[in-house]
Amino acid sequence: MKKIIQITSGRGPAECSWVVAQVLKTFIEEAKENNIKTTMLHRETGIENGTVETATILLESDTLDTFINSWIGTIQWIGQSQFRKFHKRKNWFVGIFEIETSTATEISEKDIHYQAMRSSGAGGQHVNKVSSAVRATHIPTGISVVAMDSRSQHQNKKLATERLLQKFKEEAVKQFKAEFQAQWMNQLQIQRGNPVRIFQGSDFKKQKQEKTNKQERQKLKREDYFDRE
């Protein structure tokens, strides 16, 4: 089983980027403890030393759901700003999201089904009597193309394969753009409150999760005013 997750500070200040760096370290350490293989796919450093704006990680293991579900959502850190000594805000939030990935990245010859068919359109008796056209279908994705340019079935099969590869690449680009857009949207969807995990202090110790009540939400709202330079 493979899954890709993103840890992001969203559009938060440098303090949130510092939290991302700490979460990333803790996340990878815990993954190793659970025998989960991690591969860093992308990491964007922040403006301050030791900070990370966003990181994308590939996870590989026989079982991932329990581990991932314990992390997906909002992560809260309670502590004094590492960069602004007298900053009043004490609650900082980052997000962890799962990224949907394309089911296929390349075409295997064994996954292509070829079907001979009669050509349509102009062509006289040849069109009506000879099944020279070829339909090529990529079975895993259902992408299909037809080639009927030549009177040779062999040539049409070659053309159909080329067109299928081209169409597959176009679909892959569309999916890549959709995945990129999803990552960008993650930057805007970090919710404050109801965190799945809470850490505190400069040593980043895990704190027992507590549900936020109305008073706590009002406190977070007030702190939002101090989130700007």
mmCIF file with all atom_site columns, C-alpha atoms in Angstrom:
data_model
loop_
_atom_site.group_PDB
_atom_site.id
_atom_site.type_symbol
_atom_site.label_atom_id
_atom_site.label_alt_id
_atom_site.label_comp_id
_atom_site.label_asym_id
_atom_site.label_entity_id
_atom_site.label_seq_id
_atom_site.pdbx_PDB_ins_code
_atom_site.Cartn_x
_atom_site.Cartn_y
_atom_site.Cartn_z
_atom_site.occupancy
_atom_site.B_iso_or_equiv
_atom_site.pdbx_formal_charge
_atom_site.auth_seq_id
_atom_site.auth_comp_id
_atom_site.auth_asym_id
_atom_site.auth_atom_id
_atom_site.pdbx_PDB_model_num
ATOM 1   C CA . MET A 1 1   ? 0.000   0.000  0.000   1.00 0.00 ? 1   MET A CA 1
ATOM 2   C CA . LYS A 1 2   ? 1.263   3.441  -0.929  1.00 0.00 ? 2   LYS A CA 1
ATOM 3   C CA . LYS A 1 3   ? -0.073  6.824  0.120   1.00 0.00 ? 3   LYS A CA 1
ATOM 4   C CA . ILE A 1 4   ? 1.148   10.393 -0.198  1.00 0.00 ? 4   ILE A CA 1
ATOM 5   C CA . ILE A 1 5   ? 0.625   12.966 2.532   1.00 0.00 ? 5   ILE A CA 1
ATOM 6   C CA . GLN A 1 6   ? 1.371   16.671 2.697   1.00 0.00 ? 6   GLN A CA 1
ATOM 7   C CA . ILE A 1 7   ? 2.366   18.615 5.812   1.00 0.00 ? 7   ILE A CA 1
ATOM 8   C CA . THR A 1 8   ? 1.877   22.335 5.288   1.00 0.00 ? 8   THR A CA 1
ATOM 9   C CA . SER A 1 9   ? 1.952   25.624 7.155   1.00 0.00 ? 9   SER A CA 1
ATOM 10  C CA . GLY A 1 10  ? -0.715  26.925 4.806   1.00 0.00 ? 10  GLY A CA 1
ATOM 11  C CA . ARG A 1 11  ? -0.283  30.642 4.516   1.00 0.00 ? 11  ARG A CA 1
ATOM 12  C CA . GLY A 1 12  ? 0.775   30.974 8.124   1.00 0.00 ? 12  GLY A CA 1
ATOM 13  C CA . PRO A 1 13  ? 3.770   32.948 9.465   1.00 0.00 ? 13  PRO A CA 1
ATOM 14  C CA . ALA A 1 14  ? 7.290   31.672 10.125  1.00 0.00 ? 14  ALA A CA 1
ATOM 15  C CA . GLU A 1 15  ? 6.195   30.165 13.428  1.00 0.00 ? 15  GLU A CA 1
ATOM 16  C CA . CYS A 1 16  ? 3.899   27.775 11.555  1.00 0.00 ? 16  CYS A CA 1
ATOM 17  C CA . SER A 1 17  ? 6.790   26.812 9.277   1.00 0.00 ? 17  SER A CA 1
ATOM 18  C CA . TRP A 1 18  ? 8.823   25.994 12.375  1.00 0.00 ? 18  TRP A CA 1
ATOM 19  C CA . VAL A 1 19  ? 5.964   23.787 13.577  1.00 0.00 ? 19  VAL A CA 1
ATOM 20  C CA . VAL A 1 20  ? 5.900   21.996 10.197  1.00 0.00 ? 20  VAL A CA 1
ATOM 21  C CA . ALA A 1 21  ? 9.605   21.177 10.588  1.00 0.00 ? 21  ALA A CA 1
ATOM 22  C CA . GLN A 1 22  ? 8.974   19.710 14.048  1.00 0.00 ? 22  GLN A CA 1
ATOM 23  C CA . VAL A 1 23  ? 5.905   17.783 12.899  1.00 0.00 ? 23  VAL A CA 1
ATOM 24  C CA . LEU A 1 24  ? 7.827   16.416 9.923   1.00 0.00 ? 24  LEU A CA 1
ATOM 25  C CA . LYS A 1 25  ? 10.588  15.098 12.182  1.00 0.00 ? 25  LYS A CA 1
ATOM 26  C CA . THR A 1 26  ? 8.112   13.559 14.633  1.00 0.00 ? 26  THR A CA 1
ATOM 27  C CA . PHE A 1 27  ? 5.993   12.105 11.824  1.00 0.00 ? 27  PHE A CA 1
ATOM 28  C CA . ILE A 1 28  ? 8.948   10.344 10.186  1.00 0.00 ? 28  ILE A CA 1
ATOM 29  C CA . GLU A 1 29  ? 10.232  9.001  13.512  1.00 0.00 ? 29  GLU A CA 1
ATOM 30  C CA . GLU A 1 30  ? 6.821   7.563  14.352  1.00 0.00 ? 30  GLU A CA 1
ATOM 31  C CA . ALA A 1 31  ? 6.480   6.083  10.863  1.00 0.00 ? 31  ALA A CA 1
ATOM 32  C CA . LYS A 1 32  ? 9.791   4.244  11.309  1.00 0.00 ? 32  LYS A CA 1
ATOM 33  C CA . GLU A 1 33  ? 8.610   2.921  14.674  1.00 0.00 ? 33  GLU A CA 1
ATOM 34  C CA . ASN A 1 34  ? 5.608   1.456  12.830  1.00 0.00 ? 34  ASN A CA 1
ATOM 35  C CA . ASN A 1 35  ? 7.810   -0.100 10.116  1.00 0.00 ? 35  ASN A CA 1
ATOM 36  C CA . ILE A 1 36  ? 6.530   2.314  7.492   1.00 0.00 ? 36  ILE A CA 1
ATOM 37  C CA . LYS A 1 37  ? 8.906   3.291  4.702   1.00 0.00 ? 37  LYS A CA 1
ATOM 38  C CA . THR A 1 38  ? 9.032   7.036  4.033   1.00 0.00 ? 38  THR A CA 1
ATOM 39  C CA . THR A 1 39  ? 10.354  8.828  0.954   1.00 0.00 ? 39  THR A CA 1
ATOM 40  C CA . MET A 1 40  ? 10.583  12.614 0.782   1.00 0.00 ? 40  MET A CA 1
ATOM 41  C CA . LEU A 1 41  ? 9.056   13.697 -2.525  1.00 0.00 ? 41  LEU A CA 1
ATOM 42  C CA . HIS A 1 42  ? 9.197   17.455 -2.019  1.00 0.00 ? 42  HIS A CA 1
ATOM 43  C CA . ARG A 1 43  ? 10.246  19.857 0.709   1.00 0.00 ? 43  ARG A CA 1
ATOM 44  C CA . GLU A 1 44  ? 10.058  23.618 0.551   1.00 0.00 ? 44  GLU A CA 1
ATOM 45  C CA . THR A 1 45  ? 12.101  25.423 3.174   1.00 0.00 ? 45  THR A CA 1
ATOM 46  C CA . GLY A 1 46  ? 10.840  28.496 4.972   1.00 0.00 ? 46  GLY A CA 1
ATOM 47  C CA . ILE A 1 47  ? 12.374  31.939 5.219   1.00 0.00 ? 47  ILE A CA 1
ATOM 48  C CA . GLU A 1 48  ? 13.829  31.243 8.672   1.00 0.00 ? 48  GLU A CA 1
ATOM 49  C CA . ASN A 1 49  ? 16.557  28.680 9.392   1.00 0.00 ? 49  ASN A CA 1
ATOM 50  C CA . GLY A 1 50  ? 15.188  25.311 10.437  1.00 0.00 ? 50  GLY A CA 1
ATOM 51  C CA . THR A 1 51  ? 11.703  25.914 9.046   1.00 0.00 ? 51  THR A CA 1
ATOM 52  C CA . VAL A 1 52  ? 9.697   24.097 6.365   1.00 0.00 ? 52  VAL A CA 1
ATOM 53  C CA . GLU A 1 53  ? 6.782   25.621 4.460   1.00 0.00 ? 53  GLU A CA 1
ATOM 54  C CA . THR A 1 54  ? 5.471   22.336 3.082   1.00 0.00 ? 54  THR A CA 1
ATOM 55  C CA . ALA A 1 55  ? 6.612   18.731 2.702   1.00 0.00 ? 55  ALA A CA 1
ATOM 56  C CA . THR A 1 56  ? 5.211   15.883 0.627   1.00 0.00 ? 56  THR A CA 1
ATOM 57  C CA . ILE A 1 57  ? 6.001   12.329 1.713   1.00 0.00 ? 57  ILE A CA 1
ATOM 58  C CA . LEU A 1 58  ? 5.399   8.912  0.149   1.00 0.00 ? 58  LEU A CA 1
ATOM 59  C CA . LEU A 1 59  ? 4.459   6.220  2.664   1.00 0.00 ? 59  LEU A CA 1
ATOM 60  C CA . GLU A 1 60  ? 4.775   2.496  1.943   1.00 0.00 ? 60  GLU A CA 1
ATOM 61  C CA . SER A 1 61  ? 3.542   -0.326 4.170   1.00 0.00 ? 61  SER A CA 1
ATOM 62  C CA . ASP A 1 62  ? 1.138   -3.266 4.254   1.00 0.00 ? 62  ASP A CA 1
ATOM 63  C CA . THR A 1 63  ? -1.122  -1.283 6.580   1.00 0.00 ? 63  THR A CA 1
ATOM 64  C CA . LEU A 1 64  ? -1.258  2.507  6.568   1.00 0.00 ? 64  LEU A CA 1
ATOM 65  C CA . ASP A 1 65  ? -4.822  3.559  7.362   1.00 0.00 ? 65  ASP A CA 1
ATOM 66  C CA . THR A 1 66  ? -4.576  3.505  11.172  1.00 0.00 ? 66  THR A CA 1
ATOM 67  C CA . PHE A 1 67  ? -1.312  5.446  11.202  1.00 0.00 ? 67  PHE A CA 1
ATOM 68  C CA . ILE A 1 68  ? -2.450  8.042  8.646   1.00 0.00 ? 68  ILE A CA 1
ATOM 69  C CA . ASN A 1 69  ? -5.843  8.546  10.283  1.00 0.00 ? 69  ASN A CA 1
ATOM 70  C CA . SER A 1 70  ? -4.087  9.415  13.544  1.00 0.00 ? 70  SER A CA 1
ATOM 71  C CA . TRP A 1 71  ? -2.327  12.315 11.792  1.00 0.00 ? 71  TRP A CA 1
ATOM 72  C CA . ILE A 1 72  ? -4.666  13.658 9.099   1.00 0.00 ? 72  ILE A CA 1
ATOM 73  C CA . GLY A 1 73  ? -6.178  16.990 10.086  1.00 0.00 ? 73  GLY A CA 1
ATOM 74  C CA . THR A 1 74  ? -5.050  20.001 12.072  1.00 0.00 ? 74  THR A CA 1
ATOM 75  C CA . ILE A 1 75  ? -1.964  19.886 14.291  1.00 0.00 ? 75  ILE A CA 1
ATOM 76  C CA . GLN A 1 76  ? -1.697  22.445 17.103  1.00 0.00 ? 76  GLN A CA 1
ATOM 77  C CA . TRP A 1 77  ? 1.429   23.660 18.846  1.00 0.00 ? 77  TRP A CA 1
ATOM 78  C CA . ILE A 1 78  ? 1.189   25.655 22.061  1.00 0.00 ? 78  ILE A CA 1
ATOM 79  C CA . GLY A 1 79  ? 4.233   27.766 22.750  1.00 0.00 ? 79  GLY A CA 1
ATOM 80  C CA . GLN A 1 80  ? 6.085   31.057 22.528  1.00 0.00 ? 80  GLN A CA 1
ATOM 81  C CA . SER A 1 81  ? 7.112   32.297 19.104  1.00 0.00 ? 81  SER A CA 1
ATOM 82  C CA . GLN A 1 82  ? 10.622  31.186 18.186  1.00 0.00 ? 82  GLN A CA 1
ATOM 83  C CA . PHE A 1 83  ? 11.194  34.373 16.191  1.00 0.00 ? 83  PHE A CA 1
ATOM 84  C CA . ARG A 1 84  ? 9.210   37.136 17.923  1.00 0.00 ? 84  ARG A CA 1
ATOM 85  C CA . LYS A 1 85  ? 10.007  37.160 21.616  1.00 0.00 ? 85  LYS A CA 1
ATOM 86  C CA . PHE A 1 86  ? 7.148   39.396 22.721  1.00 0.00 ? 86  PHE A CA 1
ATOM 87  C CA . HIS A 1 87  ? 4.515   38.090 20.325  1.00 0.00 ? 87  HIS A CA 1
ATOM 88  C CA . LYS A 1 88  ? 1.293   37.407 22.256  1.00 0.00 ? 88  LYS A CA 1
ATOM 89  C CA . ARG A 1 89  ? 0.022   34.489 20.246  1.00 0.00 ? 89  ARG A CA 1
ATOM 90  C CA . LYS A 1 90  ? 0.571   31.083 21.865  1.00 0.00 ? 90  LYS A CA 1
ATOM 91  C CA . ASN A 1 91  ? -1.434  28.755 19.588  1.00 0.00 ? 91  ASN A CA 1
ATOM 92  C CA . TRP A 1 92  ? -0.127  27.801 16.140  1.00 0.00 ? 92  TRP A CA 1
ATOM 93  C CA . PHE A 1 93  ? -1.711  25.490 13.576  1.00 0.00 ? 93  PHE A CA 1
ATOM 94  C CA . VAL A 1 94  ? -0.518  23.463 10.594  1.00 0.00 ? 94  VAL A CA 1
ATOM 95  C CA . GLY A 1 95  ? -2.289  20.886 8.450   1.00 0.00 ? 95  GLY A CA 1
ATOM 96  C CA . ILE A 1 96  ? -1.706  17.319 7.280   1.00 0.00 ? 96  ILE A CA 1
ATOM 97  C CA . PHE A 1 97  ? -3.572  16.140 4.200   1.00 0.00 ? 97  PHE A CA 1
ATOM 98  C CA . GLU A 1 98  ? -3.663  12.988 2.100   1.00 0.00 ? 98  GLU A CA 1
ATOM 99  C CA . ILE A 1 99  ? -3.064  13.615 -1.609  1.00 0.00 ? 99  ILE A CA 1
ATOM 100 C CA . GLU A 1 100 ? -5.004  11.552 -4.115  1.00 0.00 ? 100 GLU A CA 1
ATOM 101 C CA . THR A 1 101 ? -2.608  10.135 -6.698  1.00 0.00 ? 101 THR A CA 1
ATOM 102 C CA . SER A 1 102 ? -2.961  8.858  -10.249 1.00 0.00 ? 102 SER A CA 1
ATOM 103 C CA . THR A 1 103 ? -3.659  5.130  -10.466 1.00 0.00 ? 103 THR A CA 1
ATOM 104 C CA . ALA A 1 104 ? -1.178  4.654  -13.336 1.00 0.00 ? 104 ALA A CA 1
ATOM 105 C CA . THR A 1 105 ? 1.948   6.464  -14.455 1.00 0.00 ? 105 THR A CA 1
ATOM 106 C CA . GLU A 1 106 ? 2.914   4.452  -17.523 1.00 0.00 ? 106 GLU A CA 1
ATOM 107 C CA . ILE A 1 107 ? 1.411   2.022  -20.022 1.00 0.00 ? 107 ILE A CA 1
ATOM 108 C CA . SER A 1 108 ? 2.336   -1.642 -20.136 1.00 0.00 ? 108 SER A CA 1
ATOM 109 C CA . GLU A 1 109 ? 1.890   -3.511 -23.415 1.00 0.00 ? 109 GLU A CA 1
ATOM 110 C CA . LYS A 1 110 ? -0.017  -6.264 -21.622 1.00 0.00 ? 110 LYS A CA 1
ATOM 111 C CA . ASP A 1 111 ? -2.623  -3.712 -20.500 1.00 0.00 ? 111 ASP A CA 1
ATOM 112 C CA . ILE A 1 112 ? -3.565  -2.753 -24.077 1.00 0.00 ? 112 ILE A CA 1
ATOM 113 C CA . HIS A 1 113 ? -6.436  -4.550 -25.796 1.00 0.00 ? 113 HIS A CA 1
ATOM 114 C CA . TYR A 1 114 ? -6.578  -4.394 -29.595 1.00 0.00 ? 114 TYR A CA 1
ATOM 115 C CA . GLN A 1 115 ? -9.782  -4.911 -31.552 1.00 0.00 ? 115 GLN A CA 1
ATOM 116 C CA . ALA A 1 116 ? -10.019 -5.129 -35.354 1.00 0.00 ? 116 ALA A CA 1
ATOM 117 C CA . MET A 1 117 ? -13.001 -3.329 -36.857 1.00 0.00 ? 117 MET A CA 1
ATOM 118 C CA . ARG A 1 118 ? -14.284 -2.154 -40.201 1.00 0.00 ? 118 ARG A CA 1
ATOM 119 C CA . SER A 1 119 ? -13.306 1.320  -41.294 1.00 0.00 ? 119 SER A CA 1
ATOM 120 C CA . SER A 1 120 ? -15.986 3.951  -41.713 1.00 0.00 ? 120 SER A CA 1
ATOM 121 C CA . GLY A 1 121 ? -16.267 6.824  -44.177 1.00 0.00 ? 121 GLY A CA 1
ATOM 122 C CA . ALA A 1 122 ? -14.947 7.075  -47.729 1.00 0.00 ? 122 ALA A CA 1
ATOM 123 C CA . GLY A 1 123 ? -13.025 4.145  -49.136 1.00 0.00 ? 123 GLY A CA 1
ATOM 124 C CA . GLY A 1 124 ? -15.210 2.197  -51.545 1.00 0.00 ? 124 GLY A CA 1
ATOM 125 C CA . GLN A 1 125 ? -15.529 -1.566 -51.361 1.00 0.00 ? 125 GLN A CA 1
ATOM 126 C CA . HIS A 1 126 ? -12.375 -1.853 -49.249 1.00 0.00 ? 126 HIS A CA 1
ATOM 127 C CA . VAL A 1 127 ? -14.119 -0.067 -46.390 1.00 0.00 ? 127 VAL A CA 1
ATOM 128 C CA . ASN A 1 128 ? -17.068 -2.445 -46.399 1.00 0.00 ? 128 ASN A CA 1
ATOM 129 C CA . LYS A 1 129 ? -15.276 -5.761 -46.780 1.00 0.00 ? 129 LYS A CA 1
ATOM 130 C CA . VAL A 1 130 ? -11.965 -5.515 -44.856 1.00 0.00 ? 130 VAL A CA 1
ATOM 131 C CA . SER A 1 131 ? -11.573 -5.081 -41.074 1.00 0.00 ? 131 SER A CA 1
ATOM 132 C CA . SER A 1 132 ? -8.418  -3.027 -41.222 1.00 0.00 ? 132 SER A CA 1
ATOM 133 C CA . ALA A 1 133 ? -9.220  -0.396 -38.587 1.00 0.00 ? 133 ALA A CA 1
ATOM 134 C CA . VAL A 1 134 ? -7.925  -0.993 -35.065 1.00 0.00 ? 134 VAL A CA 1
ATOM 135 C CA . ARG A 1 135 ? -9.259  0.120  -31.703 1.00 0.00 ? 135 ARG A CA 1
ATOM 136 C CA . ALA A 1 136 ? -6.697  0.207  -28.889 1.00 0.00 ? 136 ALA A CA 1
ATOM 137 C CA . THR A 1 137 ? -7.956  0.337  -25.294 1.00 0.00 ? 137 THR A CA 1
ATOM 138 C CA . HIS A 1 138 ? -5.919  0.779  -22.123 1.00 0.00 ? 138 HIS A CA 1
ATOM 139 C CA . ILE A 1 139 ? -7.748  -1.642 -19.838 1.00 0.00 ? 139 ILE A CA 1
ATOM 140 C CA . PRO A 1 140 ? -6.877  -0.120 -16.393 1.00 0.00 ? 140 PRO A CA 1
ATOM 141 C CA . THR A 1 141 ? -8.070  3.383  -17.325 1.00 0.00 ? 141 THR A CA 1
ATOM 142 C CA . GLY A 1 142 ? -10.536 2.714  -20.148 1.00 0.00 ? 142 GLY A CA 1
ATOM 143 C CA . ILE A 1 143 ? -8.784  5.195  -22.447 1.00 0.00 ? 143 ILE A CA 1
ATOM 144 C CA . SER A 1 144 ? -9.512  4.205  -26.044 1.00 0.00 ? 144 SER A CA 1
ATOM 145 C CA . VAL A 1 145 ? -8.489  5.363  -29.541 1.00 0.00 ? 145 VAL A CA 1
ATOM 146 C CA . VAL A 1 146 ? -9.168  4.223  -33.106 1.00 0.00 ? 146 VAL A CA 1
ATOM 147 C CA . ALA A 1 147 ? -6.841  4.210  -36.141 1.00 0.00 ? 147 ALA A CA 1
ATOM 148 C CA . MET A 1 148 ? -8.167  3.691  -39.662 1.00 0.00 ? 148 MET A CA 1
ATOM 149 C CA . ASP A 1 149 ? -5.715  5.765  -41.692 1.00 0.00 ? 149 ASP A CA 1
ATOM 150 C CA . SER A 1 150 ? -4.127  2.859  -43.546 1.00 0.00 ? 150 SER A CA 1
ATOM 151 C CA . ARG A 1 151 ? -5.387  -0.174 -45.464 1.00 0.00 ? 151 ARG A CA 1
ATOM 152 C CA . SER A 1 152 ? -2.863  -2.176 -43.473 1.00 0.00 ? 152 SER A CA 1
ATOM 153 C CA . GLN A 1 153 ? -4.152  -3.507 -40.174 1.00 0.00 ? 153 GLN A CA 1
ATOM 154 C CA . HIS A 1 154 ? -0.567  -3.775 -38.920 1.00 0.00 ? 154 HIS A CA 1
ATOM 155 C CA . GLN A 1 155 ? 0.061   -0.102 -39.696 1.00 0.00 ? 155 GLN A CA 1
ATOM 156 C CA . ASN A 1 156 ? -3.210  0.927  -38.042 1.00 0.00 ? 156 ASN A CA 1
ATOM 157 C CA . LYS A 1 157 ? -2.269  -1.047 -34.931 1.00 0.00 ? 157 LYS A CA 1
ATOM 158 C CA . LYS A 1 158 ? 0.992   0.872  -34.767 1.00 0.00 ? 158 LYS A CA 1
ATOM 159 C CA . LEU A 1 159 ? -0.811  4.193  -35.224 1.00 0.00 ? 159 LEU A CA 1
ATOM 160 C CA . ALA A 1 160 ? -3.397  3.249  -32.585 1.00 0.00 ? 160 ALA A CA 1
ATOM 161 C CA . THR A 1 161 ? -0.638  2.448  -30.101 1.00 0.00 ? 161 THR A CA 1
ATOM 162 C CA . GLU A 1 162 ? 1.056   5.799  -30.711 1.00 0.00 ? 162 GLU A CA 1
ATOM 163 C CA . ARG A 1 163 ? -2.219  7.684  -30.313 1.00 0.00 ? 163 ARG A CA 1
ATOM 164 C CA . LEU A 1 164 ? -3.064  5.771  -27.150 1.00 0.00 ? 164 LEU A CA 1
ATOM 165 C CA . LEU A 1 165 ? 0.291   6.673  -25.620 1.00 0.00 ? 165 LEU A CA 1
ATOM 166 C CA . GLN A 1 166 ? -0.241  10.325 -26.534 1.00 0.00 ? 166 GLN A CA 1
ATOM 167 C CA . LYS A 1 167 ? -3.754  10.392 -25.093 1.00 0.00 ? 167 LYS A CA 1
ATOM 168 C CA . PHE A 1 168 ? -2.537  8.646  -21.946 1.00 0.00 ? 168 PHE A CA 1
ATOM 169 C CA . LYS A 1 169 ? 0.140   11.308 -21.475 1.00 0.00 ? 169 LYS A CA 1
ATOM 170 C CA . GLU A 1 170 ? -2.466  14.058 -21.913 1.00 0.00 ? 170 GLU A CA 1
ATOM 171 C CA . GLU A 1 171 ? -4.691  12.451 -19.279 1.00 0.00 ? 171 GLU A CA 1
ATOM 172 C CA . ALA A 1 172 ? -1.705  12.068 -16.956 1.00 0.00 ? 172 ALA A CA 1
ATOM 173 C CA . VAL A 1 173 ? -0.957  15.792 -17.284 1.00 0.00 ? 173 VAL A CA 1
ATOM 174 C CA . LYS A 1 174 ? -4.590  16.592 -16.413 1.00 0.00 ? 174 LYS A CA 1
ATOM 175 C CA . GLN A 1 175 ? -4.397  14.412 -13.324 1.00 0.00 ? 175 GLN A CA 1
ATOM 176 C CA . PHE A 1 176 ? -1.083  15.966 -12.321 1.00 0.00 ? 176 PHE A CA 1
ATOM 177 C CA . LYS A 1 177 ? -2.618  19.443 -12.586 1.00 0.00 ? 177 LYS A CA 1
ATOM 178 C CA . ALA A 1 178 ? -5.581  18.317 -10.482 1.00 0.00 ? 178 ALA A CA 1
ATOM 179 C CA . GLU A 1 179 ? -3.244  16.922 -7.829  1.00 0.00 ? 179 GLU A CA 1
ATOM 180 C CA . PHE A 1 180 ? -1.201  20.128 -7.841  1.00 0.00 ? 180 PHE A CA 1
ATOM 181 C CA . GLN A 1 181 ? -4.406  22.144 -7.442  1.00 0.00 ? 181 GLN A CA 1
ATOM 182 C CA . ALA A 1 182 ? -5.402  19.944 -4.521  1.00 0.00 ? 182 ALA A CA 1
ATOM 183 C CA . GLN A 1 183 ? -2.068  20.658 -2.847  1.00 0.00 ? 183 GLN A CA 1
ATOM 184 C CA . TRP A 1 184 ? -2.582  24.388 -3.349  1.00 0.00 ? 184 TRP A CA 1
ATOM 185 C CA . MET A 1 185 ? -6.085  24.184 -1.875  1.00 0.00 ? 185 MET A CA 1
ATOM 186 C CA . ASN A 1 186 ? -4.602  22.466 1.168   1.00 0.00 ? 186 ASN A CA 1
ATOM 187 C CA . GLN A 1 187 ? -2.714  25.693 1.804   1.00 0.00 ? 187 GLN A CA 1
ATOM 188 C CA . LEU A 1 188 ? -6.057  27.416 2.315   1.00 0.00 ? 188 LEU A CA 1
ATOM 189 C CA . GLN A 1 189 ? -7.991  24.778 4.252   1.00 0.00 ? 189 GLN A CA 1
ATOM 190 C CA . ILE A 1 190 ? -6.178  24.557 7.569   1.00 0.00 ? 190 ILE A CA 1
ATOM 191 C CA . GLN A 1 191 ? -8.757  24.809 10.323  1.00 0.00 ? 191 GLN A CA 1
ATOM 192 C CA . ARG A 1 192 ? -8.055  26.298 13.687  1.00 0.00 ? 192 ARG A CA 1
ATOM 193 C CA . GLY A 1 193 ? -9.430  24.282 16.557  1.00 0.00 ? 193 GLY A CA 1
ATOM 194 C CA . ASN A 1 194 ? -10.346 20.590 16.966  1.00 0.00 ? 194 ASN A CA 1
ATOM 195 C CA . PRO A 1 195 ? -6.756  19.401 16.352  1.00 0.00 ? 195 PRO A CA 1
ATOM 196 C CA . VAL A 1 196 ? -6.001  15.703 15.933  1.00 0.00 ? 196 VAL A CA 1
ATOM 197 C CA . ARG A 1 197 ? -2.762  16.198 17.865  1.00 0.00 ? 197 ARG A CA 1
ATOM 198 C CA . ILE A 1 198 ? -1.466  18.851 20.234  1.00 0.00 ? 198 ILE A CA 1
ATOM 199 C CA . PHE A 1 199 ? 2.182   19.566 21.024  1.00 0.00 ? 199 PHE A CA 1
ATOM 200 C CA . GLN A 1 200 ? 3.652   22.116 23.385  1.00 0.00 ? 200 GLN A CA 1
ATOM 201 C CA . GLY A 1 201 ? 6.856   23.859 24.376  1.00 0.00 ? 201 GLY A CA 1
ATOM 202 C CA . SER A 1 202 ? 10.162  24.249 22.600  1.00 0.00 ? 202 SER A CA 1
ATOM 203 C CA . ASP A 1 203 ? 10.840  20.518 23.071  1.00 0.00 ? 203 ASP A CA 1
ATOM 204 C CA . PHE A 1 204 ? 7.649   19.754 21.141  1.00 0.00 ? 204 PHE A CA 1
ATOM 205 C CA . LYS A 1 205 ? 6.172   17.281 23.591  1.00 0.00 ? 205 LYS A CA 1
ATOM 206 C CA . LYS A 1 206 ? 2.859   15.698 22.743  1.00 0.00 ? 206 LYS A CA 1
ATOM 207 C CA . GLN A 1 207 ? -0.056  16.847 24.864  1.00 0.00 ? 207 GLN A CA 1
ATOM 208 C CA . LYS A 1 208 ? -3.242  14.982 25.570  1.00 0.00 ? 208 LYS A CA 1
ATOM 209 C CA . GLN A 1 209 ? -5.902  16.053 23.098  1.00 0.00 ? 209 GLN A CA 1
ATOM 210 C CA . GLU A 1 210 ? -8.663  18.233 24.457  1.00 0.00 ? 210 GLU A CA 1
ATOM 211 C CA . LYS A 1 211 ? -11.816 19.301 22.693  1.00 0.00 ? 211 LYS A CA 1
ATOM 212 C CA . THR A 1 212 ? -12.071 23.054 22.214  1.00 0.00 ? 212 THR A CA 1
ATOM 213 C CA . ASN A 1 213 ? -15.063 24.696 23.862  1.00 0.00 ? 213 ASN A CA 1
ATOM 214 C CA . LYS A 1 214 ? -16.652 28.032 23.109  1.00 0.00 ? 214 LYS A CA 1
ATOM 215 C CA . GLN A 1 215 ? -14.297 29.947 25.394  1.00 0.00 ? 215 GLN A CA 1
ATOM 216 C CA . GLU A 1 216 ? -11.237 28.370 23.775  1.00 0.00 ? 216 GLU A CA 1
ATOM 217 C CA . ARG A 1 217 ? -12.525 29.168 20.283  1.00 0.00 ? 217 ARG A CA 1
ATOM 218 C CA . GLN A 1 218 ? -13.035 32.791 21.282  1.00 0.00 ? 218 GLN A CA 1
ATOM 219 C CA . LYS A 1 219 ? -9.477  32.868 22.617  1.00 0.00 ? 219 LYS A CA 1
ATOM 220 C CA . LEU A 1 220 ? -8.132  31.552 19.327  1.00 0.00 ? 220 LEU A CA 1
ATOM 221 C CA . LYS A 1 221 ? -10.148 34.142 17.448  1.00 0.00 ? 221 LYS A CA 1
ATOM 222 C CA . ARG A 1 222 ? -8.625  36.941 19.523  1.00 0.00 ? 222 ARG A CA 1
ATOM 223 C CA . GLU A 1 223 ? -5.141  35.565 18.936  1.00 0.00 ? 223 GLU A CA 1
ATOM 224 C CA . ASP A 1 224 ? -5.751  35.725 15.220  1.00 0.00 ? 224 ASP A CA 1
ATOM 225 C CA . TYR A 1 225 ? -5.237  39.496 15.404  1.00 0.00 ? 225 TYR A CA 1
ATOM 226 C CA . PHE A 1 226 ? -1.654  38.910 16.527  1.00 0.00 ? 226 PHE A CA 1
ATOM 227 C CA . ASP A 1 227 ? -0.885  36.610 13.604  1.00 0.00 ? 227 ASP A CA 1
ATOM 228 C CA . ARG A 1 228 ? 0.190   39.521 11.412  1.00 0.00 ? 228 ARG A CA 1
ATOM 229 C CA . GLU A 1 229 ? 3.573   41.143 11.444  1.00 0.00 ? 229 GLU A CA 1
#
